Coordinates of C-alpha atoms in Angstrom, one line a residue:
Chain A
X11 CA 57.7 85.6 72.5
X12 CA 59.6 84.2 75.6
X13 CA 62.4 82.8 74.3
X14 CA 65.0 84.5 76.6
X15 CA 64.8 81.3 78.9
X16 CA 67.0 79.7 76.2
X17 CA 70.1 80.5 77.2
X18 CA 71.5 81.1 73.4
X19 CA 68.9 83.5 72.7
X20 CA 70.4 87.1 72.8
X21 CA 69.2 89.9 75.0
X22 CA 70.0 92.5 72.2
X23 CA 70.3 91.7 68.2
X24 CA 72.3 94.7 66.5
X25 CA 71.0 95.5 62.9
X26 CA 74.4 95.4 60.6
X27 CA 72.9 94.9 57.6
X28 CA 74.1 97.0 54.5
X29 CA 77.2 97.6 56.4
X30 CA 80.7 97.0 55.2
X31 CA 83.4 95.5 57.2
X32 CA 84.2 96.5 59.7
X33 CA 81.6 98.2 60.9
X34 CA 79.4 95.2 62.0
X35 CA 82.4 94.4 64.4
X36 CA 83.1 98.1 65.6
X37 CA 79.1 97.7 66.7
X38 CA 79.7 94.9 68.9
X39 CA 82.8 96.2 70.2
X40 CA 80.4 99.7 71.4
X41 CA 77.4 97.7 72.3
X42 CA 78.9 94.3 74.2
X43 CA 78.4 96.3 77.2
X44 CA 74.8 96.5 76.6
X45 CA 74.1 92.6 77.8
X46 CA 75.4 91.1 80.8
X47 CA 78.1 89.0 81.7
X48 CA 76.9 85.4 80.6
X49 CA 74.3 86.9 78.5
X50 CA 73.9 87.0 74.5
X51 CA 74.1 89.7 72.2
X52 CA 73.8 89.2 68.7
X53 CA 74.6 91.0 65.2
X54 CA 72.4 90.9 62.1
X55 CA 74.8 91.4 58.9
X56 CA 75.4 90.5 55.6
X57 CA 79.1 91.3 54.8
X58 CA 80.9 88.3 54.1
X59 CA 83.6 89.4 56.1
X60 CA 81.7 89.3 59.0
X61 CA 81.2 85.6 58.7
X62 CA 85.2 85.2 59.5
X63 CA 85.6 88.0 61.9
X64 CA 83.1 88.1 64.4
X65 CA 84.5 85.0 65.4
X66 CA 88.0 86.2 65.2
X67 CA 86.6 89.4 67.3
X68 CA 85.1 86.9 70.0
X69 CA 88.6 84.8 70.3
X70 CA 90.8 88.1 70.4
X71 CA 88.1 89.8 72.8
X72 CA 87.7 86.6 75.2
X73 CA 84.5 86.4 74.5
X74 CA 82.2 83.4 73.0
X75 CA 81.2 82.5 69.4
X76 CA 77.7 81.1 70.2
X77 CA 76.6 79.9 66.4
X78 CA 75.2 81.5 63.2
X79 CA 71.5 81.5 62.9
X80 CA 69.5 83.1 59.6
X81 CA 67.0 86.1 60.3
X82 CA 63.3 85.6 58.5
X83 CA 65.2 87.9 55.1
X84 CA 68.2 85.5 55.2
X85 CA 70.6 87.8 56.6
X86 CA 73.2 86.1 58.8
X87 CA 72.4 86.7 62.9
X88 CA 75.8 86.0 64.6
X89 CA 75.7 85.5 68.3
X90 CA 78.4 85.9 70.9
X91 CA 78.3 85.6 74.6
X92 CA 79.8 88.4 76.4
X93 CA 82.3 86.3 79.1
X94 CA 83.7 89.6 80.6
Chain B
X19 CA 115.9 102.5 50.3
X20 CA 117.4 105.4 48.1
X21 CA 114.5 107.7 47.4
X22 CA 112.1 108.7 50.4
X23 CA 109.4 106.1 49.3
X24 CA 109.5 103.0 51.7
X25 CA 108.7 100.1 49.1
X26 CA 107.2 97.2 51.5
X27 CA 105.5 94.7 48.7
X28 CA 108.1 92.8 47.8
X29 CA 105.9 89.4 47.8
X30 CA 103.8 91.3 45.2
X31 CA 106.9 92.2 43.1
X32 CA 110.4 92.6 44.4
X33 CA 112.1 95.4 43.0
X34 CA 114.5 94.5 40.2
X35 CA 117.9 92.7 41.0
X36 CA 120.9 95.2 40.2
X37 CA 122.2 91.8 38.7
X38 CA 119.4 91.6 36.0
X39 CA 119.5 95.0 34.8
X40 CA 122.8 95.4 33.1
X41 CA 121.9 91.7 31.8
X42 CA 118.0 92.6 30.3
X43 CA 119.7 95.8 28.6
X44 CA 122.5 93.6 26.9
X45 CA 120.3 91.3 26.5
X46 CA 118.2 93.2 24.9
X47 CA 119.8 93.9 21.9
X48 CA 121.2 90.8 21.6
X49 CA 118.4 88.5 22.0
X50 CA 115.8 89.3 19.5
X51 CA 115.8 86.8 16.9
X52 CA 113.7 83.6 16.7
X53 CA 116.1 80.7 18.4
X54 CA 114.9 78.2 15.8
X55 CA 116.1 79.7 12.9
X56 CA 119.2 79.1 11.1
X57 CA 120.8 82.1 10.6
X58 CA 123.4 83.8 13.1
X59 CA 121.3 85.8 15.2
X60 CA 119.2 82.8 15.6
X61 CA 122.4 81.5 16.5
X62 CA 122.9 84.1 19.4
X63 CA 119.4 84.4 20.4
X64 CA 119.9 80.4 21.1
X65 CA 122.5 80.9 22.6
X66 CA 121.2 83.3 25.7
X67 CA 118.2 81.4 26.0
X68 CA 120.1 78.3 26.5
X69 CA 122.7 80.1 28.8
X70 CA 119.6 81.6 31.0
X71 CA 118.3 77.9 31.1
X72 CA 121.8 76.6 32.1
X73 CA 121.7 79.4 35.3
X74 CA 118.1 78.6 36.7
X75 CA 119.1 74.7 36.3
X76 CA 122.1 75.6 38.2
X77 CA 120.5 78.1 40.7
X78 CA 117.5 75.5 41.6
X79 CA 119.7 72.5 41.1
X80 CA 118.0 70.8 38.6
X81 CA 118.6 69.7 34.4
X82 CA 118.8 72.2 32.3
X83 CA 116.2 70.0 30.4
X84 CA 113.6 70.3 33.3
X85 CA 113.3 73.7 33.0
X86 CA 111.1 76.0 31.3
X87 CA 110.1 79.4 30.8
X88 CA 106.6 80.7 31.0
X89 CA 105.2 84.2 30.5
X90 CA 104.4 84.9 33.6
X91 CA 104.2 83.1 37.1
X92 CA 100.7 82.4 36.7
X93 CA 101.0 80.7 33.3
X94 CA 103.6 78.4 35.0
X95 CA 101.1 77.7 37.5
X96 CA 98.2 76.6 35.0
X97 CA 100.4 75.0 32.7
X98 CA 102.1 73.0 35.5
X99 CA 98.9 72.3 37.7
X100 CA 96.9 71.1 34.5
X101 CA 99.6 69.3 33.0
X102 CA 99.1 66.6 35.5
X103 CA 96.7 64.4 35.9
X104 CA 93.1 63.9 34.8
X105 CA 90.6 63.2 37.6
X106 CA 90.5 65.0 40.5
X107 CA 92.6 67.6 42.1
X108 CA 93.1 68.8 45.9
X109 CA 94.6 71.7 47.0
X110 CA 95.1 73.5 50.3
X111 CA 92.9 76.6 51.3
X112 CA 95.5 78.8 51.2
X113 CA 96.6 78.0 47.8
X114 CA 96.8 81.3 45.8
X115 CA 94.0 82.5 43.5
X116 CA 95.9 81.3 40.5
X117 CA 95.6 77.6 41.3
X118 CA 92.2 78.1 42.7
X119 CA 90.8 79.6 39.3
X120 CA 93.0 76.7 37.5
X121 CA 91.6 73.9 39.6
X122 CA 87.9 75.5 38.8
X123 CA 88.8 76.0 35.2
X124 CA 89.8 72.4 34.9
X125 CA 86.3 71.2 35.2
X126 CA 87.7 68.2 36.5
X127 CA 85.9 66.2 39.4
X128 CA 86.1 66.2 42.2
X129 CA 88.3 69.9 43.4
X130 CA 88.8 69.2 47.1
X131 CA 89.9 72.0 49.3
X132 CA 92.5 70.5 51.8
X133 CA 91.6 72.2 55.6
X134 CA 94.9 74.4 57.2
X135 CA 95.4 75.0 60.7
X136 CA 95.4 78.3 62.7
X137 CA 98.5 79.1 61.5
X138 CA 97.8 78.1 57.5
X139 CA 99.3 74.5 58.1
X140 CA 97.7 72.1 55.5
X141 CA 96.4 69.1 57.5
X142 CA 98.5 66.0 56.0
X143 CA 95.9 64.0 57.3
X144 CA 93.6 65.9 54.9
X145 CA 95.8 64.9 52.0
X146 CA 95.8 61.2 52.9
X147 CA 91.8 61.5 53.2
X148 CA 91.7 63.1 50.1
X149 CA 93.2 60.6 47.9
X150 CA 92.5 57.9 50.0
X151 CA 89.3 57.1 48.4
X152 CA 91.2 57.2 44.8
X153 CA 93.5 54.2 46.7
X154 CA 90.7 52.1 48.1
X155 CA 88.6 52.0 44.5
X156 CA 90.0 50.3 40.6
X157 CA 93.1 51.5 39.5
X158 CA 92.2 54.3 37.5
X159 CA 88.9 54.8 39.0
X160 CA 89.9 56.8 42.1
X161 CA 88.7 60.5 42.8
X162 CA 91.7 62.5 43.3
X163 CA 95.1 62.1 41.1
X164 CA 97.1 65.6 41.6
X165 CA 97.6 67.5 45.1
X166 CA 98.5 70.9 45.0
X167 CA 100.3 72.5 47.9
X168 CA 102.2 75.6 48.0
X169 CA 106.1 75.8 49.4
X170 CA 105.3 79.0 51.5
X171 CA 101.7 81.2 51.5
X172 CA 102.5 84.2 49.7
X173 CA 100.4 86.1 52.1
X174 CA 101.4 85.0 55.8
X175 CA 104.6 83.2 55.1
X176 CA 104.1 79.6 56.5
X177 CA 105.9 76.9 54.7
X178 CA 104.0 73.9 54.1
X179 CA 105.2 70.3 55.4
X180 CA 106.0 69.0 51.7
X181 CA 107.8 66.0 52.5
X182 CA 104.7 65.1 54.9
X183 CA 102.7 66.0 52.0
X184 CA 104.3 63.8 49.4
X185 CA 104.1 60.8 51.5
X186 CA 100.5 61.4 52.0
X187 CA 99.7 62.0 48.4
X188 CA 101.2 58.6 47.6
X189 CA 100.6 57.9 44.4
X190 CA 98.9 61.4 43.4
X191 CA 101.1 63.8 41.8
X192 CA 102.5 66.6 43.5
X193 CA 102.4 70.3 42.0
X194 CA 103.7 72.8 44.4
X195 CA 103.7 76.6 43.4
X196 CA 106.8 78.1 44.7
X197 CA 106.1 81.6 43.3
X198 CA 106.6 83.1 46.7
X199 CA 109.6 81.0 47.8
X200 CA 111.7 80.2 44.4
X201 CA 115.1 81.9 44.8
X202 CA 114.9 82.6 48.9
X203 CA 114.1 79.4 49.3
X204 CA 116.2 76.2 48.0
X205 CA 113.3 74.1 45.7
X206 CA 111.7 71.6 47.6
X207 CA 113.1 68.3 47.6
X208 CA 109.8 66.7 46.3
X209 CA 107.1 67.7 43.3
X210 CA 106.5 66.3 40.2
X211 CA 106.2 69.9 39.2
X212 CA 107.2 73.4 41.0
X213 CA 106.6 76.7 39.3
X214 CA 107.6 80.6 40.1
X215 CA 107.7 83.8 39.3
X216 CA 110.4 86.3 38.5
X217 CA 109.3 89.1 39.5
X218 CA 109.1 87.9 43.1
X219 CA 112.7 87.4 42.9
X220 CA 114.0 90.7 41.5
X221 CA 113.7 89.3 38.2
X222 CA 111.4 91.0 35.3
X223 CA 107.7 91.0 35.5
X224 CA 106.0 88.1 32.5
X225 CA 108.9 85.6 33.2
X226 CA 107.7 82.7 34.8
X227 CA 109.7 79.2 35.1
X228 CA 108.4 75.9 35.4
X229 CA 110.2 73.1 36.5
X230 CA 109.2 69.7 34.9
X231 CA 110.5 66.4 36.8
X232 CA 111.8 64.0 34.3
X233 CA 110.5 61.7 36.6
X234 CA 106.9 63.9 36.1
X235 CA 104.3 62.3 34.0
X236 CA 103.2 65.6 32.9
X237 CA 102.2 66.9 29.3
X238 CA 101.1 70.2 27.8
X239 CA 98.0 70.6 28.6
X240 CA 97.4 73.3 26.0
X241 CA 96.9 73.6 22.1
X242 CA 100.2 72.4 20.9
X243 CA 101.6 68.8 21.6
X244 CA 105.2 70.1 20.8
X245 CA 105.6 72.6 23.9
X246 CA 106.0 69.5 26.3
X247 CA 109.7 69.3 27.4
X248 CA 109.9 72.8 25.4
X249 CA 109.1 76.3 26.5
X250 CA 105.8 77.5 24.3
X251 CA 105.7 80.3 21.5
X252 CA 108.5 83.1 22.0
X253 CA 110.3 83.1 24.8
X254 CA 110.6 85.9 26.1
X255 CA 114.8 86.1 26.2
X256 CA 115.9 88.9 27.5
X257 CA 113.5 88.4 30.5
X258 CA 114.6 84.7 30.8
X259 CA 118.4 85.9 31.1
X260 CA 117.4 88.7 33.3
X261 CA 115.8 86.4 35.5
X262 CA 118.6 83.9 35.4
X263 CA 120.9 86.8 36.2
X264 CA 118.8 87.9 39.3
X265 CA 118.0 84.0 40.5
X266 CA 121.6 83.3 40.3
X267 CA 122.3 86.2 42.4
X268 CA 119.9 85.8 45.1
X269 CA 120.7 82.1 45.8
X270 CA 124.1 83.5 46.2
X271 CA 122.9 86.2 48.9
X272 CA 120.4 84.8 50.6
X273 CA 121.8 83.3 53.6
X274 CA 123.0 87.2 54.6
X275 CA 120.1 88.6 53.4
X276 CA 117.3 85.7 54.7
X277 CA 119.0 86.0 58.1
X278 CA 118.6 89.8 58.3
X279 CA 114.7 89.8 57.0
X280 CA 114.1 87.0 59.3
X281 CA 115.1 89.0 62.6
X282 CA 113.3 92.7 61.3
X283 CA 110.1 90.6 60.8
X284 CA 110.6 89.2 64.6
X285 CA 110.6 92.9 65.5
X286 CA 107.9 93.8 63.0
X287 CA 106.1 90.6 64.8
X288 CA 107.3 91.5 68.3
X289 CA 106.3 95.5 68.2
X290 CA 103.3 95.5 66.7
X291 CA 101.9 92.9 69.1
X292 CA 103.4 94.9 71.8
X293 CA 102.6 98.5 70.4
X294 CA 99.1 98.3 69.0
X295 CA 97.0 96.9 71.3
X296 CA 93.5 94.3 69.7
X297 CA 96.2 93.3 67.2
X298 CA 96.2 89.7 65.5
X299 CA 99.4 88.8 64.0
X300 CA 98.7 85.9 61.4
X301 CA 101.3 83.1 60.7
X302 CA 103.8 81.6 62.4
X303 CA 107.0 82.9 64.0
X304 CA 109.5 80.3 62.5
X305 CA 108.9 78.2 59.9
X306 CA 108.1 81.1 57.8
X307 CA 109.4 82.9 54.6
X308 CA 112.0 85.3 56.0
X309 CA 111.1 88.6 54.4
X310 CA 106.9 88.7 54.9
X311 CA 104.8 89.7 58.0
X312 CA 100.7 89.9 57.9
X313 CA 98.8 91.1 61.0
X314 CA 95.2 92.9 61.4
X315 CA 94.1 95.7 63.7
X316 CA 90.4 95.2 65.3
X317 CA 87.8 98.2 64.1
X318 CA 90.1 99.7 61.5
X319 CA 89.4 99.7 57.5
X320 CA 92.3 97.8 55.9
X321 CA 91.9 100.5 53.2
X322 CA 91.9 103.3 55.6
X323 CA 95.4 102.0 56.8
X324 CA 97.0 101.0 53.2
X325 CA 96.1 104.5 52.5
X326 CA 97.4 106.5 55.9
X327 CA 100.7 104.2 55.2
X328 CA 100.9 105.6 51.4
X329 CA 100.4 109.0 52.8
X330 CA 103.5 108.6 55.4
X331 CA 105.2 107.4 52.4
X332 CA 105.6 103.4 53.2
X333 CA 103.8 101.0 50.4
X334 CA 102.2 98.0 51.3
X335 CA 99.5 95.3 51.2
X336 CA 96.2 94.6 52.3
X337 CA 94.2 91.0 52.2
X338 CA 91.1 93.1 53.5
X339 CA 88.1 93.3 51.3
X340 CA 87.6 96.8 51.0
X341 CA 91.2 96.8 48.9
X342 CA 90.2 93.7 46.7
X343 CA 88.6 93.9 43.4
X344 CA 86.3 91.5 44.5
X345 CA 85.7 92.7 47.7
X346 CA 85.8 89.5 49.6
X347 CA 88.4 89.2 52.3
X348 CA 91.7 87.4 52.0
X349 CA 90.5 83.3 51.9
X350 CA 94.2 83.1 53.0
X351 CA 93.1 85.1 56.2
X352 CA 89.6 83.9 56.5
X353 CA 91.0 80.0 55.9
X354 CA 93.0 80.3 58.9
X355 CA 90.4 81.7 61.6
X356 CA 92.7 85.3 61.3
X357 CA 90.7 88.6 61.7
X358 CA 90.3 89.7 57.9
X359 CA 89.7 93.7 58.3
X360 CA 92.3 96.0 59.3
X361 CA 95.2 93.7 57.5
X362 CA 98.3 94.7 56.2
X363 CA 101.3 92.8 54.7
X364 CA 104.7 94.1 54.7
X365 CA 106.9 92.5 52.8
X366 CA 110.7 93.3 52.4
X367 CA 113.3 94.0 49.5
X368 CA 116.7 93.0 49.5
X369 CA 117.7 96.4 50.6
X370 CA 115.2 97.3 53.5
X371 CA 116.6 98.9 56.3
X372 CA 115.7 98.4 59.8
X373 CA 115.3 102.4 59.8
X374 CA 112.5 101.8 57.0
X375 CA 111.4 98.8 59.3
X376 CA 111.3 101.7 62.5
X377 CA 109.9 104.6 60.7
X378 CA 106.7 102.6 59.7
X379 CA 106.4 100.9 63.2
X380 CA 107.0 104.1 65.0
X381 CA 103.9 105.5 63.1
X382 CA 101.6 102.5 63.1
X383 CA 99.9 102.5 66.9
X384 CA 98.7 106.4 66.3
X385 CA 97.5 105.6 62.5
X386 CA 95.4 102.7 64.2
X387 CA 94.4 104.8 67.1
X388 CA 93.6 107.4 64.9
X389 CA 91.6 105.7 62.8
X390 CA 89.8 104.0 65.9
X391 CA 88.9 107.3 67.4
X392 CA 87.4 108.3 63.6
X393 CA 85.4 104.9 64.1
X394 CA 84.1 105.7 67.5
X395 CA 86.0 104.3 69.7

């Protein structure tokens, strides 16, 4: 799949799932660093939390809520681009 | 605070007044017998319910015949929410769970969630939207007929634009729940309806009050046609007098007391944003109930931190999932685009200190960077 040219699609998707807040968030807090500046990285969870506070992550970290997407077992893929 | 405990839930349940205790245990023996019978202690009974009625009517600044008592806050809230009307109901987002499981309850259509802002503001424009459509249809066809909007969130202390909100609602009755303002507050100048609860105001737990508009086109909306303009089965009246005792008192103290809350949540506001860095701080700084901060710390467990608190000896609140029954986060919180994990609500008695205020923000920034470095990071 070549997909990457999009510029929403994320370099690297971290698997959450099963996790309780706020774990899905401490994981993109350790791993932002693993995409570029500009690029995507993404986080697969089903918490509910995480639908209010990976956004709230992205606005108190400067970085950008990209959008919600659904993974092929219906699991909420979040995706944020890393700004700094 | 007198033992080594630092209570900090007061917007759960303030502690009670020292004014309502001496009254509930004189009360207590005096006020047993049923007020409608015709015998003497009736007679006295009668007469302490009516005095407590006389004292909230006085205290709110209302008649004595727009008041009633409820068993608890929460029975104030159903009875006055879905007393009025008969179509549809809107409320804000941030209403509390209360009016959200009496709106459901209701079965009536449609129930409209009114959008706040960032800070929990309802949107007035959301208000006029939402009975808009009932104005532009028949009379008596339209969608929406009672708006319900809080005085103050009992979770992050905004107060709601209710005049803004009554002009909106135009024609729509008003209910507002004022269980986390009634007593600090004075009642708001517009409502068909407002309701509270005692025990938010240093009065007893299971003593609600209602307070019915004569202007109010508002019934009973449970078994019983008589309990309209009446309060329902047995009053409790000892707790009503209690409450009455404690209501009275607080109006009477809360400009000292208000002022003095307001300015150790600023520093609550002002050091934990400075102190504890990846902090959000939910809620505005003015135009807020003056004794209630809420704020979340990115990467920590809002149960974690409750705990480490209860451990340094300092109660308080959480709106994060992991300490809900239901284990969803705060809608309050979520609502209002605030982080949800990691939260924490401190809420102050009449008699914090700014020493219990300093002893639990002295500890917070190495509980949270504790509890970070357990977390990984």
């Amino acid at each position: 799949m070549s997909e990457r040219q999009h510029v929403d699609e994320p370099i690297v998707t971290l698997d959450c799932r099963r996790q309780a807040c706020p774990r899905p968030i401490i994981e993109l807090g350790r791993h932002l660093g693993d995409v570029e500046v500009g690029e995507v990285i993404a986080v697969a969870a089903d918490d509910v939390a995480a639908h209010h506070d990976v956004p709230a992550w992205a606005r108190m970290r400067g970085q950008e809520f990209v959008g919600e997407a659904e993974a092929d077992d219906g699991v909420p893929v979040y995706r944020i681009r890393r700004l700094s | 605070m007198t033992d080594s405990f630092t209570y900090l839930d007061a917007a759960s349940a303030e502690p009670l007044h020292p004014a309502a205790r001496e009254v509930l245990l004189a009360a207590a023996d005096q006020g047993y017998a049923d007020p409608r019978r015709l015998h003497r202690p009736a007679r006295n009974a009668g007469l302490l319910l009516a005095n407590a009625r006389e004292v909230v009517a006085q205290a709110l600044g209302v008649r004595r015949d727009e008041v009633l008592f409820t068993s608890s806050g929460t029975a104030a809230v159903q009875a006055g929410l879905l007393g009025l009307g008969s179509r549809g109901i809107a409320h804000t987002a941030v209403e509390h769970q209360a009016v959200i499981d009496a709106a459901r309850w209701s079965q009536r259509s449609p129930v409209t969630e009114l959008a706040v802002d960032r800070e929990a503001r309802v949107e007035v424009a959301a208000v006029a939207e939402a009975v808009g459509e009932a104005v532009g249809e028949a009379v008596g066809e339209g969608d929406v007929d009672v708006v319900a909007v809080q005085q103050a969130n009992h979770e992050v202390g905004t107060l709601q634009p209710l005049e803004e909100v009554a002009s909106a609602a135009g024609p729509a009755a008003l209910f507002v729940d004022a269980c986390a303002s009634m007593g600090r507050l004075p009642l708001p100048g517009v409502g068909d309806v407002v309701a509270g609860s005692a025990r938010k105001w240093g009065g007893p737990g299971g003593v609600g009050v209602l307070v019915v508009r004569r202007s109010a086109r508002w019934r009973w909306p449970f078994p019983g046609e008589e309990w309209s303009r009446t309060d329902q089965g047995f009053t409790n009246i000892p707790g009503a007098l209690a409450a009455a005792a404690a209501l009275q008192a607080v109006v009477a103290e809360r400009e000292e007391i208000n002022a003095r809350q307001h300015e150790l949540v600023a520093l609550v506001r002002e050091r934990v944003a400075a102190e504890i860095p990846d902090v959000d701080v939910a809620g505005p700084a003015e135009g807020r109930l003056p004794h209630l901060v809420t704020f979340s710390a990115l990467y920590v467990d809002g149960e974690a931190l409750v705990t480490a608190l209860d451990r340094l000896g300092a109660g308080v609140a959480s709106g994060s999932a992991c300490t809900s029954d239901t284990r969803e986060p705060s809608r309050v919180l979520a609502a209002m685009g605030a982080l949800t994990h990691g939260n924490v609500r401190l809420s102050l008695t009449r008699d914090t200190t700014r020493e219990d205020v300093e002893r639990v923000l002295d500890a917070l920034p190495g509980i949270v960077k504790d509890l970070r470095a357990e977390a990984g990071l």
